PDB file of C-alpha atoms and ligand atoms in Angstrom:
ATOM      1  CA  UNK A   1    -122.776  67.353 148.045  1.00 73.00           C
ATOM      2  CA  UNK A   2    -125.774  68.878 146.299  1.00 88.00           C
ATOM      3  CA  UNK A   3    -127.034  67.734 142.933  1.00 94.00           C
ATOM      4  CA  UNK A   4    -127.248  69.875 139.826  1.00 95.00           C
ATOM      5  CA  UNK A   5    -130.463  69.989 137.756  1.00 95.00           C
ATOM      6  CA  UNK A   6    -128.714  67.846 135.151  1.00 95.00           C
ATOM      7  CA  UNK A   7    -127.716  65.216 137.734  1.00 96.00           C
ATOM      8  CA  UNK A   8    -131.198  65.038 139.213  1.00 96.00           C
ATOM      9  CA  UNK A   9    -132.533  64.630 135.695  1.00 97.00           C
ATOM     10  CA  UNK A  10    -129.972  61.952 134.763  1.00 98.00           C
ATOM     11  CA  UNK A  11    -130.515  59.823 137.868  1.00 98.00           C
ATOM     12  CA  UNK A  12    -134.204  60.586 138.488  1.00 97.00           C
ATOM     13  CA  UNK A  13    -135.477  57.074 137.704  1.00 97.00           C
ATOM     14  CA  UNK A  14    -133.283  55.496 140.374  1.00 97.00           C
ATOM     15  CA  UNK A  15    -133.365  58.367 142.863  1.00 97.00           C
ATOM     16  CA  UNK A  16    -137.133  57.908 143.228  1.00 97.00           C
ATOM     17  CA  UNK A  17    -136.633  54.292 144.277  1.00 97.00           C
ATOM     18  CA  UNK A  18    -137.166  53.383 147.931  1.00 93.00           C
ATOM     19  CA  UNK A  19    -133.817  52.949 149.654  1.00 92.00           C
ATOM     20  CA  UNK A  20    -131.921  55.119 147.164  1.00 96.00           C
ATOM     21  CA  UNK A  21    -132.970  58.779 146.985  1.00 96.00           C
ATOM     22  CA  UNK A  22    -130.415  61.591 147.254  1.00 96.00           C
ATOM     23  CA  UNK A  23    -128.611  59.784 150.060  1.00 97.00           C
ATOM     24  CA  UNK A  24    -128.088  56.645 147.950  1.00 98.00           C
ATOM     25  CA  UNK A  25    -127.062  58.648 144.916  1.00 98.00           C
ATOM     26  CA  UNK A  26    -124.402  60.374 147.036  1.00 97.00           C
ATOM     27  CA  UNK A  27    -123.141  56.945 148.141  1.00 98.00           C
ATOM     28  CA  UNK A  28    -122.861  55.916 144.483  1.00 98.00           C
ATOM     29  CA  UNK A  29    -121.028  59.133 143.557  1.00 98.00           C
ATOM     30  CA  UNK A  30    -118.553  58.551 146.362  1.00 98.00           C
ATOM     31  CA  UNK A  31    -118.054  54.854 145.588  1.00 98.00           C
ATOM     32  CA  UNK A  32    -114.914  53.368 144.024  1.00 98.00           C
ATOM     33  CA  UNK A  33    -115.257  50.026 142.278  1.00 98.00           C
ATOM     34  CA  UNK A  34    -112.386  48.042 140.792  1.00 98.00           C
ATOM     35  CA  UNK A  35    -113.234  45.907 137.751  1.00 98.00           C
ATOM     36  CA  UNK A  36    -110.755  43.134 136.937  1.00 98.00           C
ATOM     37  CA  UNK A  37    -110.851  42.635 133.164  1.00 98.00           C
ATOM     38  CA  UNK A  38    -112.467  44.789 130.483  1.00 98.00           C
ATOM     39  CA  UNK A  39    -113.840  41.696 128.757  1.00 97.00           C
ATOM     40  CA  UNK A  40    -117.127  39.829 128.575  1.00 97.00           C
ATOM     41  CA  UNK A  41    -118.042  40.325 132.246  1.00 98.00           C
ATOM     42  CA  UNK A  42    -116.248  43.588 132.981  1.00 98.00           C
ATOM     43  CA  UNK A  43    -117.834  45.296 129.956  1.00 98.00           C
ATOM     44  CA  UNK A  44    -121.521  45.082 130.891  1.00 98.00           C
ATOM     45  CA  UNK A  45    -120.705  45.486 134.595  1.00 98.00           C
ATOM     46  CA  UNK A  46    -118.699  48.686 134.077  1.00 98.00           C
ATOM     47  CA  UNK A  47    -121.286  50.127 131.674  1.00 98.00           C
ATOM     48  CA  UNK A  48    -124.098  49.823 134.216  1.00 98.00           C
ATOM     49  CA  UNK A  49    -121.955  51.055 137.109  1.00 98.00           C
ATOM     50  CA  UNK A  50    -121.039  54.137 135.079  1.00 98.00           C
ATOM     51  CA  UNK A  51    -124.640  54.685 134.010  1.00 98.00           C
ATOM     52  CA  UNK A  52    -125.756  54.513 137.649  1.00 98.00           C
ATOM     53  CA  UNK A  53    -123.231  57.197 138.593  1.00 98.00           C
ATOM     54  CA  UNK A  54    -120.612  55.191 140.493  1.00 98.00           C
ATOM     55  CA  UNK A  55    -118.005  57.919 140.984  1.00 98.00           C
ATOM     56  CA  UNK A  56    -114.782  56.035 140.308  1.00 98.00           C
ATOM     57  CA  UNK A  57    -114.308  52.896 138.252  1.00 98.00           C
ATOM     58  CA  UNK A  58    -110.921  51.172 138.059  1.00 98.00           C
ATOM     59  CA  UNK A  59    -110.395  49.076 134.957  1.00 98.00           C
ATOM     60  CA  UNK A  60    -107.488  46.612 134.670  1.00 98.00           C
ATOM     61  CA  UNK A  61    -106.661  44.615 131.549  1.00 98.00           C
ATOM     62  CA  UNK A  62    -103.357  44.009 129.778  1.00 97.00           C
ATOM     63  CA  UNK A  63    -104.895  43.049 126.432  1.00 97.00           C
ATOM     64  CA  UNK A  64    -105.787  44.950 123.289  1.00 98.00           C
ATOM     65  CA  UNK A  65    -109.152  44.765 121.540  1.00 98.00           C
ATOM     66  CA  UNK A  66    -109.384  42.011 118.918  1.00 98.00           C
ATOM     67  CA  UNK A  67    -112.202  41.372 116.462  1.00 98.00           C
ATOM     68  CA  UNK A  68    -113.217  38.109 118.160  1.00 97.00           C
ATOM     69  CA  UNK A  69    -113.786  40.030 121.424  1.00 97.00           C
ATOM     70  CA  UNK A  70    -116.615  42.090 119.946  1.00 98.00           C
ATOM     71  CA  UNK A  71    -119.153  39.248 120.065  1.00 97.00           C
ATOM     72  CA  UNK A  72    -119.500  39.803 123.828  1.00 97.00           C
ATOM     73  CA  UNK A  73    -117.200  42.567 125.117  1.00 98.00           C
ATOM     74  CA  UNK A  74    -119.662  45.403 124.673  1.00 98.00           C
ATOM     75  CA  UNK A  75    -117.373  48.183 125.923  1.00 98.00           C
ATOM     76  CA  UNK A  76    -115.532  47.999 122.603  1.00 98.00           C
ATOM     77  CA  UNK A  77    -116.426  48.935 119.023  1.00 98.00           C
ATOM     78  CA  UNK A  78    -115.054  47.698 115.700  1.00 98.00           C
ATOM     79  CA  UNK A  79    -113.068  50.947 115.380  1.00 98.00           C
ATOM     80  CA  UNK A  80    -111.351  50.162 118.712  1.00 98.00           C
ATOM     81  CA  UNK A  81    -109.598  47.023 117.422  1.00 98.00           C
ATOM     82  CA  UNK A  82    -105.912  47.323 118.310  1.00 98.00           C
ATOM     83  CA  UNK A  83    -106.443  49.751 121.207  1.00 98.00           C
ATOM     84  CA  UNK A  84    -105.734  48.695 124.794  1.00 98.00           C
ATOM     85  CA  UNK A  85    -109.052  47.442 126.188  1.00 98.00           C
ATOM     86  CA  UNK A  86    -108.782  49.798 129.141  1.00 98.00           C
ATOM     87  CA  UNK A  87    -108.392  52.779 126.817  1.00 98.00           C
ATOM     88  CA  UNK A  88    -111.336  51.745 124.665  1.00 98.00           C
ATOM     89  CA  UNK A  89    -113.347  51.026 127.828  1.00 98.00           C
ATOM     90  CA  UNK A  90    -112.528  54.397 129.383  1.00 98.00           C
ATOM     91  CA  UNK A  91    -113.640  56.163 126.191  1.00 98.00           C
ATOM     92  CA  UNK A  92    -116.967  54.298 126.149  1.00 98.00           C
ATOM     93  CA  UNK A  93    -117.669  54.819 129.863  1.00 98.00           C
ATOM     94  CA  UNK A  94    -116.845  58.526 129.739  1.00 98.00           C
ATOM     95  CA  UNK A  95    -119.065  59.065 126.725  1.00 98.00           C
ATOM     96  CA  UNK A  96    -121.902  57.343 128.568  1.00 98.00           C
ATOM     97  CA  UNK A  97    -121.381  59.359 131.756  1.00 98.00           C
ATOM     98  CA  UNK A  98    -118.784  62.171 131.773  1.00 97.00           C
ATOM     99  CA  UNK A  99    -119.124  62.483 135.569  1.00 96.00           C
ATOM    100  CA  UNK A 100    -117.475  59.123 136.167  1.00 98.00           C
ATOM    101  CA  UNK A 101    -113.742  59.012 136.774  1.00 98.00           C
ATOM    102  CA  UNK A 102    -112.197  55.993 135.047  1.00 98.00           C
ATOM    103  CA  UNK A 103    -108.796  54.902 136.322  1.00 98.00           C
ATOM    104  CA  UNK A 104    -107.036  52.510 133.934  1.00 98.00           C
ATOM    105  CA  UNK A 105    -104.399  49.835 134.560  1.00 98.00           C
ATOM    106  CA  UNK A 106    -102.898  48.629 131.277  1.00 98.00           C
ATOM    107  CA  UNK A 107    -100.713  46.044 132.934  1.00 97.00           C
ATOM    108  CA  UNK A 108    -100.722  42.437 134.018  1.00 95.00           C
ATOM    109  CA  UNK A 109    -102.009  42.171 137.559  1.00 96.00           C
ATOM    110  CA  UNK A 110     -99.593  40.160 139.688  1.00 97.00           C
ATOM    111  CA  UNK A 111     -98.731  39.485 143.310  1.00 97.00           C
ATOM    112  CA  UNK A 112     -96.457  42.528 143.289  1.00 97.00           C
ATOM    113  CA  UNK A 113     -99.026  45.152 142.239  1.00 98.00           C
ATOM    114  CA  UNK A 114    -102.561  43.928 142.988  1.00 98.00           C
ATOM    115  CA  UNK A 115    -102.795  44.781 146.697  1.00 98.00           C
ATOM    116  CA  UNK A 116    -101.595  48.318 146.116  1.00 98.00           C
ATOM    117  CA  UNK A 117    -104.106  48.731 143.245  1.00 98.00           C
ATOM    118  CA  UNK A 118    -107.213  47.438 145.028  1.00 98.00           C
ATOM    119  CA  UNK A 119    -106.416  49.192 148.320  1.00 98.00           C
ATOM    120  CA  UNK A 120    -107.895  52.405 146.887  1.00 95.00           C
ATOM    121  CA  UNK A 121    -111.256  50.799 146.096  1.00 98.00           C
ATOM    122  CA  UNK A 122    -114.349  49.969 148.137  1.00 98.00           C
ATOM    123  CA  UNK A 123    -115.107  46.736 146.352  1.00 98.00           C
ATOM    124  CA  UNK A 124    -113.805  44.472 143.624  1.00 98.00           C
ATOM    125  CA  UNK A 125    -115.572  42.840 140.691  1.00 98.00           C
ATOM    126  CA  UNK A 126    -113.704  39.902 139.211  1.00 98.00           C
ATOM    127  CA  UNK A 127    -114.362  39.311 135.544  1.00 96.00           C
ATOM    128  CA  UNK A 128    -111.101  37.520 134.800  1.00 95.00           C
ATOM    129  CA  UNK A 129    -110.945  34.521 132.510  1.00 90.00           C
ATOM    130  CA  UNK A 130    -108.377  32.309 134.175  1.00 92.00           C
ATOM    131  CA  UNK A 131    -107.732  30.575 137.482  1.00 93.00           C
ATOM    132  CA  UNK A 132    -104.354  32.174 138.313  1.00 94.00           C
ATOM    133  CA  UNK A 133    -105.974  35.650 138.240  1.00 96.00           C
ATOM    134  CA  UNK A 134    -109.130  34.450 139.982  1.00 96.00           C
ATOM    135  CA  UNK A 135    -107.132  33.080 142.933  1.00 97.00           C
ATOM    136  CA  UNK A 136    -104.826  36.099 142.984  1.00 98.00           C
ATOM    137  CA  UNK A 137    -107.805  38.480 143.147  1.00 98.00           C
ATOM    138  CA  UNK A 138    -109.500  36.388 145.855  1.00 98.00           C
ATOM    139  CA  UNK A 139    -106.384  36.277 148.019  1.00 98.00           C
ATOM    140  CA  UNK A 140    -105.658  39.989 147.550  1.00 98.00           C
ATOM    141  CA  UNK A 141    -109.248  40.876 148.509  1.00 98.00           C
ATOM    142  CA  UNK A 142    -108.925  38.710 151.624  1.00 98.00           C
ATOM    143  CA  UNK A 143    -105.659  40.365 152.717  1.00 98.00           C
ATOM    144  CA  UNK A 144    -107.027  43.849 151.990  1.00 98.00           C
ATOM    145  CA  UNK A 145    -110.454  43.193 153.545  1.00 98.00           C
ATOM    146  CA  UNK A 146    -112.368  44.004 150.352  1.00 98.00           C
ATOM    147  CA  UNK A 147    -115.712  42.611 149.250  1.00 98.00           C
ATOM    148  CA  UNK A 148    -115.302  40.485 146.111  1.00 98.00           C
ATOM    149  CA  UNK A 149    -118.088  40.006 143.598  1.00 98.00           C
ATOM    150  CA  UNK A 150    -117.061  37.113 141.435  1.00 98.00           C
ATOM    151  CA  UNK A 151    -118.452  36.067 138.054  1.00 98.00           C
ATOM    152  CA  UNK A 152    -117.533  33.252 135.677  1.00 96.00           C
ATOM    153  CA  UNK A 153    -118.876  32.051 132.356  1.00 96.00           C
ATOM    154  CA  UNK A 154    -118.342  29.165 129.954  1.00 92.00           C
ATOM    155  CA  UNK A 155    -120.353  27.976 126.982  1.00 94.00           C
ATOM    156  CA  UNK A 156    -124.019  28.411 128.021  1.00 97.00           C
ATOM    157  CA  UNK A 157    -123.431  28.629 131.767  1.00 97.00           C
ATOM    158  CA  UNK A 158    -122.531  31.247 134.294  1.00 97.00           C
ATOM    159  CA  UNK A 159    -121.736  31.557 138.008  1.00 97.00           C
ATOM    160  CA  UNK A 160    -122.020  34.357 140.524  1.00 98.00           C
ATOM    161  CA  UNK A 161    -120.962  34.759 144.155  1.00 98.00           C
ATOM    162  CA  UNK A 162    -120.027  37.480 146.636  1.00 98.00           C
ATOM    163  CA  UNK A 163    -117.209  36.833 149.082  1.00 98.00           C
ATOM    164  CA  UNK A 164    -116.874  38.785 152.324  1.00 98.00           C
ATOM    165  CA  UNK A 165    -114.479  36.804 154.546  1.00 96.00           C
ATOM    166  CA  UNK A 166    -113.752  40.019 156.518  1.00 95.00           C
ATOM    167  CA  UNK A 167    -117.308  39.846 157.869  1.00 95.00           C
ATOM    168  CA  UNK A 168    -117.097  36.094 158.493  1.00 93.00           C
ATOM    169  CA  UNK A 169    -118.341  34.975 155.076  1.00 97.00           C
ATOM    170  CA  UNK A 170    -116.582  32.357 152.946  1.00 98.00           C
ATOM    171  CA  UNK A 171    -113.883  33.154 150.384  1.00 98.00           C
ATOM    172  CA  UNK A 172    -113.381  31.603 146.944  1.00 97.00           C
ATOM    173  CA  UNK A 173    -110.869  29.126 148.411  1.00 97.00           C
ATOM    174  CA  UNK A 174    -113.509  27.876 150.865  1.00 97.00           C
ATOM    175  CA  UNK A 175    -115.196  26.579 147.704  1.00 94.00           C
ATOM    176  CA  UNK A 176    -112.132  25.533 145.668  1.00 94.00           C
ATOM    177  CA  UNK A 177    -108.964  25.397 147.775  1.00 94.00           C
ATOM    178  CA  UNK A 178    -106.473  25.290 144.880  1.00 93.00           C
ATOM    179  CA  UNK A 179    -106.587  26.070 141.151  1.00 91.00           C
ATOM    180  CA  UNK A 180    -107.547  22.978 139.111  1.00 86.00           C
ATOM    181  CA  UNK A 181    -104.651  21.312 137.273  1.00 83.00           C
ATOM    182  CA  UNK A 182    -103.708  23.016 133.989  1.00 77.00           C
ATOM    183  CA  UNK A 183    -105.958  21.917 131.123  1.00 75.00           C
ATOM    184  CA  UNK A 184    -108.548  20.441 133.480  1.00 77.00           C
ATOM    185  CA  UNK A 185    -111.165  23.080 132.733  1.00 77.00           C
ATOM    186  CA  UNK A 186    -111.304  24.514 129.214  1.00 78.00           C
ATOM    187  CA  UNK A 187    -111.141  28.264 128.604  1.00 75.00           C
ATOM    188  CA  UNK A 188    -113.686  30.296 126.626  1.00 72.00           C
ATOM    189  CA  UNK A 189    -111.143  30.267 123.822  1.00 75.00           C
ATOM    190  CA  UNK A 190    -111.273  26.469 123.708  1.00 78.00           C
ATOM    191  CA  UNK A 191    -114.906  25.868 124.645  1.00 86.00           C
ATOM    192  CA  UNK A 192    -116.684  29.019 123.479  1.00 92.00           C
ATOM    193  CA  UNK A 193    -119.187  31.237 125.232  1.00 94.00           C
ATOM    194  CA  UNK A 194    -122.504  32.808 124.302  1.00 96.00           C
ATOM    195  CA  UNK A 195    -122.162  36.583 124.468  1.00 97.00           C
ATOM    196  CA  UNK A 196    -125.509  37.085 126.172  1.00 98.00           C
ATOM    197  CA  UNK A 197    -124.441  34.743 129.006  1.00 98.00           C
ATOM    198  CA  UNK A 198    -121.535  37.122 129.699  1.00 98.00           C
ATOM    199  CA  UNK A 199    -124.072  39.967 129.675  1.00 98.00           C
ATOM    200  CA  UNK A 200    -126.347  38.232 132.192  1.00 98.00           C
ATOM    201  CA  UNK A 201    -123.567  37.431 134.676  1.00 98.00           C
ATOM    202  CA  UNK A 202    -121.788  40.784 134.229  1.00 98.00           C
ATOM    203  CA  UNK A 203    -125.025  42.615 134.958  1.00 98.00           C
ATOM    204  CA  UNK A 204    -125.653  40.464 138.014  1.00 98.00           C
ATOM    205  CA  UNK A 205    -122.210  41.533 139.224  1.00 98.00           C
ATOM    206  CA  UNK A 206    -123.133  45.189 138.653  1.00 98.00           C
ATOM    207  CA  UNK A 207    -126.449  44.642 140.416  1.00 98.00           C
ATOM    208  CA  UNK A 208    -124.726  43.133 143.460  1.00 98.00           C
ATOM    209  CA  UNK A 209    -122.120  45.929 143.490  1.00 98.00           C
ATOM    210  CA  UNK A 210    -124.874  48.576 143.527  1.00 98.00           C
ATOM    211  CA  UNK A 211    -126.650  46.727 146.358  1.00 98.00           C
ATOM    212  CA  UNK A 212    -123.436  46.471 148.399  1.00 98.00           C
ATOM    213  CA  UNK A 213    -122.717  50.195 147.934  1.00 98.00           C
ATOM    214  CA  UNK A 214    -126.287  51.226 148.742  1.00 98.00           C
ATOM    215  CA  UNK A 215    -126.650  48.709 151.572  1.00 97.00           C
ATOM    216  CA  UNK A 216    -129.970  47.456 150.234  1.00 97.00           C
ATOM    217  CA  UNK A 217    -131.459  44.017 149.568  1.00 97.00           C
ATOM    218  CA  UNK A 218    -129.983  40.648 150.351  1.00 97.00           C
ATOM    219  CA  UNK A 219    -126.258  40.230 149.796  1.00 97.00           C
ATOM    220  CA  UNK A 220    -124.934  37.276 147.763  1.00 97.00           C
ATOM    221  CA  UNK A 221    -122.426  36.728 150.573  1.00 97.00           C
ATOM    222  CA  UNK A 222    -122.325  32.982 151.250  1.00 96.00           C
ATOM    223  CA  UNK A 223    -124.490  32.222 148.233  1.00 97.00           C
ATOM    224  CA  UNK A 224    -123.398  30.710 144.945  1.00 97.00           C
ATOM    225  CA  UNK A 225    -125.649  31.110 141.924  1.00 98.00           C
ATOM    226  CA  UNK A 226    -125.467  28.893 138.852  1.00 98.00           C
ATOM    227  CA  UNK A 227    -127.141  30.030 135.644  1.00 98.00           C
ATOM    228  CA  UNK A 228    -128.038  27.662 132.815  1.00 98.00           C
ATOM    229  CA  UNK A 229    -128.913  29.703 129.743  1.00 98.00           C
ATOM    230  CA  UNK A 230    -130.256  26.824 127.643  1.00 98.00           C
ATOM    231  CA  UNK A 231    -132.759  25.675 130.247  1.00 98.00           C
ATOM    232  CA  UNK A 232    -133.104  29.244 131.511  1.00 98.00           C
ATOM    233  CA  UNK A 233    -132.772  28.074 135.074  1.00 98.00           C
ATOM    234  CA  UNK A 234    -130.998  29.231 138.198  1.00 98.00           C
ATOM    235  CA  UNK A 235    -129.659  27.050 140.993  1.00 98.00           C
ATOM    236  CA  UNK A 236    -128.570  28.550 144.287  1.00 98.00           C
ATOM    237  CA  UNK A 237    -126.172  26.777 146.603  1.00 97.00           C
ATOM    238  CA  UNK A 238    -125.367  27.996 150.121  1.00 97.00           C
ATOM    239  CA  UNK A 239    -121.648  28.134 150.807  1.00 95.00           C
ATOM    240  CA  UNK A 240    -120.230  28.030 154.305  1.00 95.00           C
ATOM    241  CA  UNK A 241    -116.966  29.384 155.582  1.00 96.00           C
ATOM    242  CA  UNK A 242    -114.613  26.367 155.520  1.00 97.00           C
ATOM    243  CA  UNK A 243    -112.598  26.014 158.753  1.00 97.00           C
ATOM    244  CA  UNK A 244    -110.009  24.075 156.702  1.00 97.00           C
ATOM    245  CA  UNK A 245    -109.697  26.854 154.098  1.00 98.00           C
ATOM    246  CA  UNK A 246    -105.968  27.392 153.414  1.00 98.00           C
ATOM    247  CA  UNK A 247    -106.556  31.168 153.293  1.00 98.00           C
ATOM    248  CA  UNK A 248    -109.309  32.203 155.690  1.00 97.00           C
ATOM    249  CA  UNK A 249    -109.605  29.018 157.804  1.00 97.00           C
ATOM    250  CA  UNK A 250    -108.495  28.336 161.360  1.00 96.00           C
ATOM    251  CA  UNK A 251    -104.943  27.295 160.442  1.00 97.00           C
ATOM    252  CA  UNK A 252    -104.149  29.176 157.255  1.00 97.00           C
ATOM    253  CA  UNK A 253    -101.176  28.016 155.199  1.00 97.00           C
ATOM    254  CA  UNK A 254    -101.350  30.838 152.666  1.00 97.00           C
ATOM    255  CA  UNK A 255     -99.749  33.940 154.166  1.00 96.00           C
ATOM    256  CA  UNK A 256     -98.867  35.811 150.991  1.00 96.00           C
ATOM    257  CA  UNK A 257     -99.986  36.131 147.373  1.00 97.00           C
ATOM    258  CA  UNK A 258     -99.145  33.381 144.890  1.00 95.00           C
ATOM    259  CA  UNK A 259     -98.524  33.850 141.168  1.00 94.00           C
ATOM    260  CA  UNK A 260     -99.803  30.602 139.693  1.00 92.00           C
ATOM    261  CA  UNK A 261     -98.513  29.829 136.248  1.00 81.00           C
ATOM    262  CA  UNK A 262    -100.773  30.868 133.374  1.00 71.00           C
ATOM    263  CA  UNK A 263    -101.897  27.653 131.675  1.00 57.00           C
ATOM    264  CA  UNK A 264    -101.494  28.828 128.118  1.00 52.00           C
ATOM    265  CA  UNK A 265     -99.895  32.092 127.097  1.00 45.00           C
ATOM    266  CA  UNK A 266    -102.535  32.882 124.460  1.00 44.00           C
ATOM    267  CA  UNK A 267    -105.407  32.426 126.906  1.00 42.00           C
ATOM    268  CA  UNK A 268    -104.961  35.950 128.214  1.00 40.00           C
ATOM    269  CA  UNK A 269    -105.922  37.346 124.821  1.00 39.00           C
ATOM    270  CA  UNK A 270    -109.433  36.052 125.345  1.00 43.00           C
ATOM    271  CA  UNK A 271    -111.194  37.639 128.270  1.00 49.00           C
ATOM    272  CA  UNK A 272    -114.440  35.820 129.089  1.00 59.00           C
TER     273      UNK A 272
HETATM  274 ZN1  LIG B   1    -111.768  30.787 152.668  1.00 59.68          ZN
END
């Protein structure tokens, strides 16, 4: 693939970077990234992936844009209220970079469709807002051998980790083996979230995705980052592969995907 004048112009500021160049830009153009949720995390992540020239972005979300989403879900505009988030997101991403192909999934992701969906992609970004989806995405990535870049936010705090159990790294279940009991951890709907915190973590997810595609820098594989916005501090914890992990451990008990019950039916209307 050769670049047009316009492409060289568009990507010039990153193509001059060491470790990227034309070769890296070609990797980005050929890359396919699946973004789970077009909400608070998926929005900034997808925007920066599209801007960088990631060739194909998959966007899955079964919700429509609501006014209370706009405080943090920067893919959407006031005029998009009522539209499926994936449709609004596709419109925004394509207007930012018409070269990017945006594949949309306006459906609830479940055990019956997720493996087939993510199979087409090189890596997965999880920006979902609930534990059933988080575990479903983790397990599907494990079975399909996909790198998972996971983000989570609540109130003034955020978390980031990359899981690569297919190259002997830990998975999400090595950290938390089962979803917490319903109601144990509040949702953003109940506890609130600062929009900029979603921006910080979503952009870290995009940053890690670009690094994984380009094969540069130090992967977040086996590392868990905690962000405290009020103190503006970061804490990094090393995470090991857990031999007792029910999914990727020595004697796994989970052999197929599980649809955990959604805690509250209205929760899905509030992506992080
Ligand atoms: Zn595991």
